[in-house]
CSV table of C-alpha atoms and ligand atoms in Angstrom, one decimal:
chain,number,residue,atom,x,y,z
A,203,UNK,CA,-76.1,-23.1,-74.5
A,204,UNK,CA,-73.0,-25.0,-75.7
A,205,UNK,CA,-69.5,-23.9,-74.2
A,206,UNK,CA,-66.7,-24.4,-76.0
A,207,UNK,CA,-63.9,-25.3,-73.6
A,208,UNK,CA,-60.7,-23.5,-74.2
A,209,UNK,CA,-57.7,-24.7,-72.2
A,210,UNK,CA,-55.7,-22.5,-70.2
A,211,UNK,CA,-51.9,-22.7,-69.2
A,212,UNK,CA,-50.6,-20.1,-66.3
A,213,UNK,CA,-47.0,-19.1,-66.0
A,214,UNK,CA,-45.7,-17.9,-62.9
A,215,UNK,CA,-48.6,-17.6,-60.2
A,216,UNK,CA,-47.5,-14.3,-58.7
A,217,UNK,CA,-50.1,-11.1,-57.8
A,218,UNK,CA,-50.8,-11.0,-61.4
A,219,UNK,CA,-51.7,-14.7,-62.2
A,220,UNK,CA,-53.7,-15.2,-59.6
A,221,UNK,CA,-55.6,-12.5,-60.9
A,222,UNK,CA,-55.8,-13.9,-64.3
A,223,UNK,CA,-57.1,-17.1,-62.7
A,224,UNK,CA,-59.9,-15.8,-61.4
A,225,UNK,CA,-60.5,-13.7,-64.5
A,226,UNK,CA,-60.8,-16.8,-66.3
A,227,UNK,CA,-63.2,-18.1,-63.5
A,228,UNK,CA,-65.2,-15.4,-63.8
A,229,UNK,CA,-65.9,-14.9,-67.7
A,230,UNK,CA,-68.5,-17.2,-67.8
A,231,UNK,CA,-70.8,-16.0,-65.6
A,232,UNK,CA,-70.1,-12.1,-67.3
A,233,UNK,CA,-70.0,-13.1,-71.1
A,234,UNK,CA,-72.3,-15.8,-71.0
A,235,UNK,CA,-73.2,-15.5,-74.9
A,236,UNK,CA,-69.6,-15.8,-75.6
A,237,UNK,CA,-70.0,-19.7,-75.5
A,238,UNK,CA,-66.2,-20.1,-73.9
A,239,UNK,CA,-65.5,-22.7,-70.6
A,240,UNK,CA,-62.1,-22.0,-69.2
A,241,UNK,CA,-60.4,-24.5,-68.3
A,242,UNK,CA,-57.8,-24.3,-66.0
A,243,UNK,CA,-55.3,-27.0,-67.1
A,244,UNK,CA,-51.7,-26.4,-65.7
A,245,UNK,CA,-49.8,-23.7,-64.2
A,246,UNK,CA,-45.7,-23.0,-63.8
A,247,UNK,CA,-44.3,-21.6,-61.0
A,248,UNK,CA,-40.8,-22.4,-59.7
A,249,UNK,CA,-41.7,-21.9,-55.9
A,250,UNK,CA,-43.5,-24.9,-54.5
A,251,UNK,CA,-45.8,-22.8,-52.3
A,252,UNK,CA,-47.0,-21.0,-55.9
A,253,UNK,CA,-47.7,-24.6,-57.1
A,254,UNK,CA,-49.6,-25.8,-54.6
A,255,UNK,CA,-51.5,-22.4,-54.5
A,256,UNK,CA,-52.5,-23.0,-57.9
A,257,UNK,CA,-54.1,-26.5,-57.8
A,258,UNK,CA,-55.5,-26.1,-54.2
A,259,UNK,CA,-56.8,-22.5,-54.3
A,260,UNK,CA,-56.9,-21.2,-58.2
A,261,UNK,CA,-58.4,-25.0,-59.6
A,262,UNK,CA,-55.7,-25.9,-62.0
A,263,UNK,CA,-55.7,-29.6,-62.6
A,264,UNK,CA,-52.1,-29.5,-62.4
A,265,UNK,CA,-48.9,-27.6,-61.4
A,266,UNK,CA,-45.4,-28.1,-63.1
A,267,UNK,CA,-41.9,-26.2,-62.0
A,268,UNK,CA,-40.7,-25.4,-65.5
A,269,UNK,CA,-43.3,-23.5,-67.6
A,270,UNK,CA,-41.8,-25.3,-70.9
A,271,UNK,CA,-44.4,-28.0,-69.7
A,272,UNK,CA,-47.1,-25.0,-70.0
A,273,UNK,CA,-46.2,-24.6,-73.8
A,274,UNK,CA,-45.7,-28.4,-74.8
A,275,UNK,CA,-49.1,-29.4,-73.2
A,276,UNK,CA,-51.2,-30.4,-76.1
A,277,UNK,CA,-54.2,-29.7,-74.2
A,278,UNK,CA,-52.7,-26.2,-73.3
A,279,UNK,CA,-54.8,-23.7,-75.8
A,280,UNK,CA,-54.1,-20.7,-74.8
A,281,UNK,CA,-51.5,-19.2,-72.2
A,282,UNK,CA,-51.4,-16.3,-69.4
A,283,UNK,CA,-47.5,-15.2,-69.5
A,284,UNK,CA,-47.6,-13.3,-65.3
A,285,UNK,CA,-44.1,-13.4,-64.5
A,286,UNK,CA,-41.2,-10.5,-64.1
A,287,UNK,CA,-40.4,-8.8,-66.7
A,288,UNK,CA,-37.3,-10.3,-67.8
A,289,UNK,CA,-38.6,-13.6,-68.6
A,290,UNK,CA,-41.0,-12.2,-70.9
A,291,UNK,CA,-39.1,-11.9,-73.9
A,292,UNK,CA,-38.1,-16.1,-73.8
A,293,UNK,CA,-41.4,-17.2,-72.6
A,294,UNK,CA,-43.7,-14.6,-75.4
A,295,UNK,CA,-41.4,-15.7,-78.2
A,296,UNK,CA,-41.6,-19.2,-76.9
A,297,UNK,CA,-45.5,-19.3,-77.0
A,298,UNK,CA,-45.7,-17.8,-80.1
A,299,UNK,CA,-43.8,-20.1,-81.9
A,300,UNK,CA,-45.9,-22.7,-80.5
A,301,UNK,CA,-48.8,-21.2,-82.2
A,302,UNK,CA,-50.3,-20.3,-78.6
A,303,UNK,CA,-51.9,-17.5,-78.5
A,304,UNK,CA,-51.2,-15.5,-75.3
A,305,UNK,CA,-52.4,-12.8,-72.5
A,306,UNK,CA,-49.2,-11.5,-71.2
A,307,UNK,CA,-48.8,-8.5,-68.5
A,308,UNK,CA,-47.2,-5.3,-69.2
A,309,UNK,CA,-44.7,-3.8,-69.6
A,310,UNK,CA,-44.3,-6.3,-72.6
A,311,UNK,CA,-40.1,-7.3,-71.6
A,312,UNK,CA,-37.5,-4.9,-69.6
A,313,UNK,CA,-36.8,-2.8,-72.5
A,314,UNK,CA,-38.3,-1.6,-76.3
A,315,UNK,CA,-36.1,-4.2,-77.7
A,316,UNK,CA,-37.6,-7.1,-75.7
A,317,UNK,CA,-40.9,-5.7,-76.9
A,318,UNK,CA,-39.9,-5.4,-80.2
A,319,UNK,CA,-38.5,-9.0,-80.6
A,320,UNK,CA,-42.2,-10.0,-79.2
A,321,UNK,CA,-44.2,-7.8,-81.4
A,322,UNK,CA,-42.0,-9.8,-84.5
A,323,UNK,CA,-42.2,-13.5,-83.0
A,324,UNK,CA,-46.3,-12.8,-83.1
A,325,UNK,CA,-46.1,-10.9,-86.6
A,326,UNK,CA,-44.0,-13.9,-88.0
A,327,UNK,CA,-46.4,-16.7,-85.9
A,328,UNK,CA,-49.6,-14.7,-86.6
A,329,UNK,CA,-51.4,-15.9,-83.1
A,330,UNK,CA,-53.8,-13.5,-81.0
A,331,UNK,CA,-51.8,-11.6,-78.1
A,332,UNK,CA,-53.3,-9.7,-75.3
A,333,UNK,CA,-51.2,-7.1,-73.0
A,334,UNK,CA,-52.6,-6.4,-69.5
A,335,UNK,CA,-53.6,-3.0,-69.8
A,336,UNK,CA,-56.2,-3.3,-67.6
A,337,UNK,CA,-56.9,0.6,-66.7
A,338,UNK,CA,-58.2,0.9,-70.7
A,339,UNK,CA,-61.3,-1.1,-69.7
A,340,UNK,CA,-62.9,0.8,-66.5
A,341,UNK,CA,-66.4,1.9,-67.9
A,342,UNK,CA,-65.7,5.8,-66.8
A,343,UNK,CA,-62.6,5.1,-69.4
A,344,UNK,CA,-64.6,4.1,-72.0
A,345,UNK,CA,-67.3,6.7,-71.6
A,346,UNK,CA,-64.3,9.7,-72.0
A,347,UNK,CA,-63.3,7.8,-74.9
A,348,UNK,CA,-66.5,8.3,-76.3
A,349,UNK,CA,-67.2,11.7,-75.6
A,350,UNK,CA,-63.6,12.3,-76.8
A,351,UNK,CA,-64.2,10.9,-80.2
A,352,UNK,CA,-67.7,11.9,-80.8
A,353,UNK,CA,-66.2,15.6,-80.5
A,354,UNK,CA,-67.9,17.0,-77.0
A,355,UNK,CA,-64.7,17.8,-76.0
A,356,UNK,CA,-63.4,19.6,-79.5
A,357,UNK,CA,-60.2,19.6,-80.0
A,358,UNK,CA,-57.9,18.1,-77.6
A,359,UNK,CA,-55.4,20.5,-76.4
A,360,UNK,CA,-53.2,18.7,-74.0
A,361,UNK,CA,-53.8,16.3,-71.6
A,362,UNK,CA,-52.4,15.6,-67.6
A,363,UNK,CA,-51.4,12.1,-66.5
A,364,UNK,CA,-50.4,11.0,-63.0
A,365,UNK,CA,-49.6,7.8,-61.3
A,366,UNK,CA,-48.5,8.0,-58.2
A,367,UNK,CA,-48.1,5.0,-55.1
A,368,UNK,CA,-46.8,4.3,-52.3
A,369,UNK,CA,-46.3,0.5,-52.9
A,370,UNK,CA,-42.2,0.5,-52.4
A,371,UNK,CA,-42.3,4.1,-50.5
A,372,UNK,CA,-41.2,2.3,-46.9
A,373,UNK,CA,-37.6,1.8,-47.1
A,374,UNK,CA,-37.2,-1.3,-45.2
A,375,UNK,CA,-39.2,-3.3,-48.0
A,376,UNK,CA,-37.4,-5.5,-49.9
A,377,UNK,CA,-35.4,-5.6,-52.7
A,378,UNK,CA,-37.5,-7.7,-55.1
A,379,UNK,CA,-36.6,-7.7,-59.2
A,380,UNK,CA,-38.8,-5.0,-59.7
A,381,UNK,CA,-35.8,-2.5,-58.3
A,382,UNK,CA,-33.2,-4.4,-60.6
A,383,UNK,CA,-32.3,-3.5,-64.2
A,384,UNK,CA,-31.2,-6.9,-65.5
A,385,UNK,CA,-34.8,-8.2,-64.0
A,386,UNK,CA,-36.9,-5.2,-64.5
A,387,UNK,CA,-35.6,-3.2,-67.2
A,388,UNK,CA,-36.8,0.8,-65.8
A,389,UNK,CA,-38.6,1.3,-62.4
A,390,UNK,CA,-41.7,3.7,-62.8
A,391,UNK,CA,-41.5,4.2,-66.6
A,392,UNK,CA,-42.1,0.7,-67.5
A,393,UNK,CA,-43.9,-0.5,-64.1
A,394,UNK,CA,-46.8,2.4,-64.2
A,395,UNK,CA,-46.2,4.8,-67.0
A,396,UNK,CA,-46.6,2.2,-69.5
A,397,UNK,CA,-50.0,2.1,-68.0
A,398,UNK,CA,-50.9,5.8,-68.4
A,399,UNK,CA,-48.8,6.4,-71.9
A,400,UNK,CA,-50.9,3.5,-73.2
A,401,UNK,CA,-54.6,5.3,-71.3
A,402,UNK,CA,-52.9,8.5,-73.0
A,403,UNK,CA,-52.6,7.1,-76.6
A,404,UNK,CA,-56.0,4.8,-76.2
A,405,UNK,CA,-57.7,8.3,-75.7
A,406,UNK,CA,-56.2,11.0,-77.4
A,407,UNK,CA,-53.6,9.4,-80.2
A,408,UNK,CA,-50.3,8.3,-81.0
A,409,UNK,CA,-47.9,9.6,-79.0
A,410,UNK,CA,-44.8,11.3,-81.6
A,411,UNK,CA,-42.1,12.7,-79.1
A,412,UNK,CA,-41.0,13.2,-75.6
A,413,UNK,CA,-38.8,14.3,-73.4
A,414,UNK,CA,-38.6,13.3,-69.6
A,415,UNK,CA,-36.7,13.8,-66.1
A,416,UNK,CA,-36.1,11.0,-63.3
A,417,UNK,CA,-34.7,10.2,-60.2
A,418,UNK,CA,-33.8,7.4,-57.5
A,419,UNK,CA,-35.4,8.7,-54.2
A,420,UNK,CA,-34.8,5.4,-52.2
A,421,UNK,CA,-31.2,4.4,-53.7
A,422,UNK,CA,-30.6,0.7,-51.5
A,423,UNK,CA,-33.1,-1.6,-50.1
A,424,UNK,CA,-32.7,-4.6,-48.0
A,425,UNK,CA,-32.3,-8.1,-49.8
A,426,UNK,CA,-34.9,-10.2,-49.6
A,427,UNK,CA,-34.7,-13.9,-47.5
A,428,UNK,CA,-35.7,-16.9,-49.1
A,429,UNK,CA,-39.1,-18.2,-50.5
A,430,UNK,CA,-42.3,-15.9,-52.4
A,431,UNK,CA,-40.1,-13.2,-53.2
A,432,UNK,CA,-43.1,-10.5,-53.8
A,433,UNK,CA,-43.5,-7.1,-52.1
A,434,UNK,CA,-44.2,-8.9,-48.5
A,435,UNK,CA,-40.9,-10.6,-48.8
A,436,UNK,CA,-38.7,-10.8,-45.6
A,437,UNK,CA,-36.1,-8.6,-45.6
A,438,UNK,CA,-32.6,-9.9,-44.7
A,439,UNK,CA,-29.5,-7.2,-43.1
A,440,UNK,CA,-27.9,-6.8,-45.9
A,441,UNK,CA,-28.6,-4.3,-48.6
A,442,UNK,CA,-28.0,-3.8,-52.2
A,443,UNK,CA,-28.8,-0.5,-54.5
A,444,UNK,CA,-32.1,0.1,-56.1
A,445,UNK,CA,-31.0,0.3,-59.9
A,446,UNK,CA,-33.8,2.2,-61.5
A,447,UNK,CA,-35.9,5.1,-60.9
A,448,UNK,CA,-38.8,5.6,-58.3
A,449,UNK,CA,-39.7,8.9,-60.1
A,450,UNK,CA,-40.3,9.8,-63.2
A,451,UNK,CA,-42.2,13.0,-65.4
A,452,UNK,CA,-42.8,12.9,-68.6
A,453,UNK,CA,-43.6,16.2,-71.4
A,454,UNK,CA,-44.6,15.0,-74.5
A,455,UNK,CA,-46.5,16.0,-78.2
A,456,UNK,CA,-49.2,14.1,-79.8
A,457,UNK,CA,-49.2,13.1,-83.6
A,458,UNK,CA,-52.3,15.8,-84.2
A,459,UNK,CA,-50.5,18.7,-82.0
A,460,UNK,CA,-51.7,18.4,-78.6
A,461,UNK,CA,-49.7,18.1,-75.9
A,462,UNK,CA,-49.2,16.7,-72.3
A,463,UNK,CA,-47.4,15.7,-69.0
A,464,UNK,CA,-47.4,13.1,-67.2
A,465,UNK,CA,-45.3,12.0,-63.6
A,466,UNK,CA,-45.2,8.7,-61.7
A,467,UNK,CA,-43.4,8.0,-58.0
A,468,UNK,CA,-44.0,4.8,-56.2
A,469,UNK,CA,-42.3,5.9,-52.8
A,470,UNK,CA,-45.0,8.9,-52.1
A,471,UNK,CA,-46.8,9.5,-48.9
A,472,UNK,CA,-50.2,9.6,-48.9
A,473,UNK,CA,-51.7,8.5,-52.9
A,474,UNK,CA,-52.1,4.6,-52.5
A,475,UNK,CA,-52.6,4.2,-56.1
A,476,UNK,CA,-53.6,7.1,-57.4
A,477,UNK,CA,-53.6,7.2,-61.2
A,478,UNK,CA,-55.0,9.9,-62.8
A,479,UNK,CA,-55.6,11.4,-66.3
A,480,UNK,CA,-57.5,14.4,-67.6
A,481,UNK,CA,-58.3,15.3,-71.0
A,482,UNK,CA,-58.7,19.0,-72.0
A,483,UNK,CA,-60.5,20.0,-75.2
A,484,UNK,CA,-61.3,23.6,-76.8
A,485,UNK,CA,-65.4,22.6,-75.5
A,486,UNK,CA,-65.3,20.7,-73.1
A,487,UNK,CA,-62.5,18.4,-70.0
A,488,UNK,CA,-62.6,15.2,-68.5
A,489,UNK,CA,-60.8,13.7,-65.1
A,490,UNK,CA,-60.5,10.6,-64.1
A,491,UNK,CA,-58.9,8.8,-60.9
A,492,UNK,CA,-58.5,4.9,-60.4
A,493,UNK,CA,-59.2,5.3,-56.6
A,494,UNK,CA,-62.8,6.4,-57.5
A,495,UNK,CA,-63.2,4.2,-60.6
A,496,UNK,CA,-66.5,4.2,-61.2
A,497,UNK,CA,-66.9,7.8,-61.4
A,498,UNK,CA,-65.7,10.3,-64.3
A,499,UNK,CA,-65.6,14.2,-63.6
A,500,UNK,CA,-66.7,16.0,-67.0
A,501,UNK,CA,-67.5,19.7,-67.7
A,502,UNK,CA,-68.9,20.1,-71.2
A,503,UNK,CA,-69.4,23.5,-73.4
A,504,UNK,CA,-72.8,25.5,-71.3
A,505,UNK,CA,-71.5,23.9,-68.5
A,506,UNK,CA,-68.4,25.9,-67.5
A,507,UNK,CA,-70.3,27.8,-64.5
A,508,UNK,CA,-70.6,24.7,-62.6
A,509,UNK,CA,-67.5,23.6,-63.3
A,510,UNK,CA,-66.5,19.6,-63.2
A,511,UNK,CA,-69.7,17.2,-63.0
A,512,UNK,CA,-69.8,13.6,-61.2
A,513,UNK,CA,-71.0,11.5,-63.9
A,514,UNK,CA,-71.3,7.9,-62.0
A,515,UNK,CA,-70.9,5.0,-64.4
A,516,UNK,CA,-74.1,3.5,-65.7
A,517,UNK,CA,-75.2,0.7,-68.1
A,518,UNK,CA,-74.4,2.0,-71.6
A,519,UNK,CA,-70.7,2.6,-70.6
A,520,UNK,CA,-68.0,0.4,-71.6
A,521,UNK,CA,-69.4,-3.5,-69.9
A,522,UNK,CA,-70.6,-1.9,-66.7
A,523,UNK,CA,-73.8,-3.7,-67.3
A,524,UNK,CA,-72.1,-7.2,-67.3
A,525,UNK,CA,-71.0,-6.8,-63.8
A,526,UNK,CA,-73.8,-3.9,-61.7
A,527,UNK,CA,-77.6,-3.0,-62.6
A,528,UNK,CA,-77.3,0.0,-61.8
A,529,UNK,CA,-75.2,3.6,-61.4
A,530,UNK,CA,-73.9,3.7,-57.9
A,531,UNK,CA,-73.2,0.1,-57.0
A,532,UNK,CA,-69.4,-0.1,-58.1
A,533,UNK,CA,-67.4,-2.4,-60.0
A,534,UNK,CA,-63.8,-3.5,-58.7
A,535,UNK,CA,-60.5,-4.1,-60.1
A,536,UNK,CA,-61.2,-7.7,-60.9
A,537,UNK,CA,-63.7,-7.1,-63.1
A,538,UNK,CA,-61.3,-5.2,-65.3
A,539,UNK,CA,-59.3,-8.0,-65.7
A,540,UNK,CA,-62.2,-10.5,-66.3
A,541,UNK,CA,-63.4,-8.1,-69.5
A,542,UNK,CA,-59.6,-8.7,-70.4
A,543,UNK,CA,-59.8,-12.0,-70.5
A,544,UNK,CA,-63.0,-11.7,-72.3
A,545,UNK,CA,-61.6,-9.5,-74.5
A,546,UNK,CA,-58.5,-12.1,-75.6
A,547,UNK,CA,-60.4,-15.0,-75.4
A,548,UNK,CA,-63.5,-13.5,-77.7
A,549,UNK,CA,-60.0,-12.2,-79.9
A,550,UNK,CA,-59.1,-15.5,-79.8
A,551,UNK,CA,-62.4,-17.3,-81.1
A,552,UNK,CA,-63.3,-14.4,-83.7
A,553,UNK,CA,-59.4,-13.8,-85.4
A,554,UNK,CA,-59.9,-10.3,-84.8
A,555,UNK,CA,-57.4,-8.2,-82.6
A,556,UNK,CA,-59.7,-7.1,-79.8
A,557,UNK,CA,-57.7,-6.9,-77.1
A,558,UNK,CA,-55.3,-4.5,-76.2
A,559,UNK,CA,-51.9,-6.0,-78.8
A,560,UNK,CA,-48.4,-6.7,-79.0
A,561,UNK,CA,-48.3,-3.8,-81.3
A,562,UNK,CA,-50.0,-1.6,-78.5
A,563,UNK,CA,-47.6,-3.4,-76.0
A,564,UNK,CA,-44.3,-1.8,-78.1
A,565,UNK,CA,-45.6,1.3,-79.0
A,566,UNK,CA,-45.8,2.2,-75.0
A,567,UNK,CA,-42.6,0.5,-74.5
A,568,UNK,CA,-41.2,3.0,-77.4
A,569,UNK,CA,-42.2,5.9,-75.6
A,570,UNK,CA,-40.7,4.5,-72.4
A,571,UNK,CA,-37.4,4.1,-74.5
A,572,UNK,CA,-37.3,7.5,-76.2
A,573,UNK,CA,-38.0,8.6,-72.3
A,574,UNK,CA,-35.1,6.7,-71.4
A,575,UNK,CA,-33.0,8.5,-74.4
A,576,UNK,CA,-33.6,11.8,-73.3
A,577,UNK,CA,-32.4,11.0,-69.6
A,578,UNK,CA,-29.5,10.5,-71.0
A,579,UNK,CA,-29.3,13.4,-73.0
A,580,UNK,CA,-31.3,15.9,-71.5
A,581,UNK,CA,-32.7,16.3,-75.3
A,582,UNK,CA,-36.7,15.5,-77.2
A,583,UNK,CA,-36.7,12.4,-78.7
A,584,UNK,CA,-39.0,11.1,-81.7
A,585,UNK,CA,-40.8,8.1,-80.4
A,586,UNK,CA,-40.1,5.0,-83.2
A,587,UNK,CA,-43.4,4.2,-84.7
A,588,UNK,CA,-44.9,0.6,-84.8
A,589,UNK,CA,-47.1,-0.6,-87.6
A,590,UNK,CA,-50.6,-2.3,-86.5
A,591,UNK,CA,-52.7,-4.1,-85.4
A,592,UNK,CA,-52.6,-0.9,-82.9
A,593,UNK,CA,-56.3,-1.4,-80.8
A,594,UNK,CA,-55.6,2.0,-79.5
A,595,UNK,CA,-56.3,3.8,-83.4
A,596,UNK,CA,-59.2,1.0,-83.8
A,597,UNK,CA,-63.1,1.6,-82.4
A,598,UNK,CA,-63.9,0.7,-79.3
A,599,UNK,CA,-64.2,-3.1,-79.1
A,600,UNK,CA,-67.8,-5.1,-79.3
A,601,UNK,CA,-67.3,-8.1,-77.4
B,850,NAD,N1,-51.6,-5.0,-65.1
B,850,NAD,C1,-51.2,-4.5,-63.9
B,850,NAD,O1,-51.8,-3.5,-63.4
B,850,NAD,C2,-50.1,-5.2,-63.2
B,850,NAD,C3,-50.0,-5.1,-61.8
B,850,NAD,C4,-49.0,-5.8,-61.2
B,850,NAD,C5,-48.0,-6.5,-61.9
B,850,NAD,N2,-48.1,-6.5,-63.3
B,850,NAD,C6,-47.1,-7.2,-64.1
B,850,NAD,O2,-47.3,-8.6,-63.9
B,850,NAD,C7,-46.0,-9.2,-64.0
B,850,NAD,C8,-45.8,-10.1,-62.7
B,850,NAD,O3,-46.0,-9.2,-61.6
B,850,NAD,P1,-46.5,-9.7,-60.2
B,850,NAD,O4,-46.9,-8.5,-59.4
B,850,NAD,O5,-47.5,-10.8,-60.4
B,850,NAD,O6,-45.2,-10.4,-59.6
B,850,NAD,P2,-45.0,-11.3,-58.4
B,850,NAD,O7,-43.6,-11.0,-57.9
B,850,NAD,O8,-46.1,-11.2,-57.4
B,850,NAD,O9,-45.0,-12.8,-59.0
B,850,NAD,C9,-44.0,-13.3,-59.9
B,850,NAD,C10,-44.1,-14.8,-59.9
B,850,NAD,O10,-43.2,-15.2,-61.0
B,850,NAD,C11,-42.7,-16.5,-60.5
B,850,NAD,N3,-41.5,-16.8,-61.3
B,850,NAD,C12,-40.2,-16.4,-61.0
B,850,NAD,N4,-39.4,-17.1,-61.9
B,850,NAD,C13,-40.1,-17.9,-62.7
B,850,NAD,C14,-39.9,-18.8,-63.7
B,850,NAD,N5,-38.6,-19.0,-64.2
B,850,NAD,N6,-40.9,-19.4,-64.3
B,850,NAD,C15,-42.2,-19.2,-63.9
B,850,NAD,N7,-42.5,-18.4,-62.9
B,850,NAD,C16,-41.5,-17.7,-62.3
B,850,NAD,C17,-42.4,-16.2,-59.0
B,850,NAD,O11,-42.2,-17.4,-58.3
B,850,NAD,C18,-43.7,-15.5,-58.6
B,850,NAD,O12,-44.7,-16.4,-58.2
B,850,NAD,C19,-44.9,-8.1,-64.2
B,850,NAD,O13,-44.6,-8.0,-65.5
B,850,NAD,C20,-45.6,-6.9,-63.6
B,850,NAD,O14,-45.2,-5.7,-64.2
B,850,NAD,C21,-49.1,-5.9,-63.9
């Protein structure tokens, strides 16, 4: 078969770029009939280390310092946009003017109105995005989705959300952006709610209002020394406060009249990274947990007696068959991101919106900001409503 080659540019070669680097590696080999040959042509990354990362480990031909470079590079087709939050807004708007389409991760900017001025730049520029909601592809996810729209669950009634982690729950770690407002915008909300609000809405349905309770648990960390300034940063003596919230819950009402809750902590004791959702229906629940991915926990009408069954994922569901042969042999977290990529890239080729959107990137963020409205005033708040391409109102996508 003929591949097309399709040039890729990486900013900021963090956690999350690496990731998308091998993502793009990997597509190949998992969406072979897809015709599309990554090439990894440049990446940005101010740190040296990150650079030479990039061209010695990840196999870009070339590393800059200023991602600009990224965007002017002729040969640059499409763009991966992996770095904090607050240079999203500059860098999306950025790539969209330069007609580049772009995979950037969530949450889409520090606040709704950084999402918003995203979601316009690609309205106005018309070019295929892609947000890294990455939990919206596990096959168990996809299966729920189906038995929730098919109608074995009848109607939904509420639903329960949970993300909790222990990532920034010793104290001593350091102080990186994700604890500051100016670099991250909120702490939880944004970081892992966005996540579950988007699972929540990609499931059930628009989300209409909310209302929502937080609080700092850890209020001052240690600054960080010099160099890779991620969550294994060295910690210096000196601290500084932590200036969003480790812990946030969430009550809200979908557009049809269901309803649900949802909490997130990063500084608990014990859950790693567990992040959880169930889905109850008049005939019928579902329950699923990250940390045991490949399995989905389903009681259906006839079957209340026995309570929750282990359904293990299976060809059939979602692209499990891309990646295992068989139930029981399990997929990882990689993988998610490689049907991502396949996902933007296959968006990319066909002009259709397959991948997860701008649009679906702003309507989370809106419910993070209505969230953020009632903190302040202890009230419900209407969550603003964002016009399409919204993937998470569209059919499952055939790659
Ligand atoms: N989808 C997910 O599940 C998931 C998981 C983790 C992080 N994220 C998101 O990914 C993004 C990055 O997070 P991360 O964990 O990879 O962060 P990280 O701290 O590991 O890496 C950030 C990188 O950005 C680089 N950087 C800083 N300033 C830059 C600049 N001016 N130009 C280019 N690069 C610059 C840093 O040098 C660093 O290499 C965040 O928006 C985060 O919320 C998503």
């Amino acid at each position: 078969m003929v591949m097309d080659t399709i040039g890729v540019g990486l900013i900021s070669v963090g956690w999350m770029g690496r990731l998308h680097s091998r993502a793009y590696r990997a597509l190949p080999d998992h969406f072979p009939e897809l015709g599309v040959q990554p090439r990894l042509v440049v990446a940005a990354d101010p740190v040296p280390e990150a650079r030479e990362q990039a061209t010695e480990r990840l196999g870009y031909e070339r590393a800059v310092a200023d991602w600009h470079e990224v965007l002017a590079d002729p040969e640059v087709d499409v763009v991966s946009i992996c770095s904090p939050n607050f240079l999203h807004r500059e860098m999306a708007i950025a790539a969209a003017q330069a007609g580049k389409p772009f995979w950037i991760e969530k949450p889409m900017g520090r606040y709704a109105s950084d999402s918003r001025d995203i979601h316009d730049a690609v309205q106005q520029a018309g070019v295929i995005t892609s947000v890294g909601f990455n939990y919206r592809h596990a096959p168990a996810v996809e299966r729920a989705r189906d038995l929730i729209r098919s109608g074995r669950l009848g109607r939904i009634t509420n639903v329960r959300g949970s993300l909790l982690a222990d990532y920034s729950s010793d104290p001593a770690a350091p102080l990186t952006w994700r604890f500051e407002r100016e670099r991250a915008g909120s702490g939880v909300l944004g970081d892992l709610l966005s996540h579950g609000l988007d699972l929540a809405q990609y499931l059930v349905g628009r989300i209409a209002s909310v209302t929502a309770l937080a609080q700092t648990v850890i209020t001052e960390r240690p600054l960080p020394g010099a160099g890779i300034v991620d969550r294994s940063a060295a910690a210096t003596g000196d601290t500084k406060p932590v200036e969003n919230e480790d812990y946030a819950a969430l009550l809200f009402r979908f557009d049809d009249g269901a309803v649900g809750t949802m909490d997130s902590s990063r500084v608990v004791h014990g859950p790693h990274a567990e992040y959880t959702i169930e889905v109850y229906g008049t005939a019928g629940s579902i329950r699923w947990d990250f940390q045991r991915m490949n399995e989905l926990q389903v009681c259906l009408d006839g079957q209340e007696a026995a309570g929750y069954t282990t359904v293990y994922v299976a060809p059939g569901d979602g692209e499990f068959a891309r990646f295992q042969p068989g139930a029981g042999t399990a997929m990882g977290y990689d993988d998610l991101k490689t049907i991502e990529a396949a996902q933007f890239l296959a968006s990319v080729r066909s002009g259709r919106q397959l991948a997860p959107s701008v649009a679906d990137g702003l309507a989370a963020a809106s419910i993070v900001e209505a969230a953020e409205a009632s903190l302040a005033d202890g009230a419900w708040h209407e969550v603003a409503r964002v016009d399409g391409p919204l993937t998470f109102d569209a059919p499952t996508p055939v790659i």
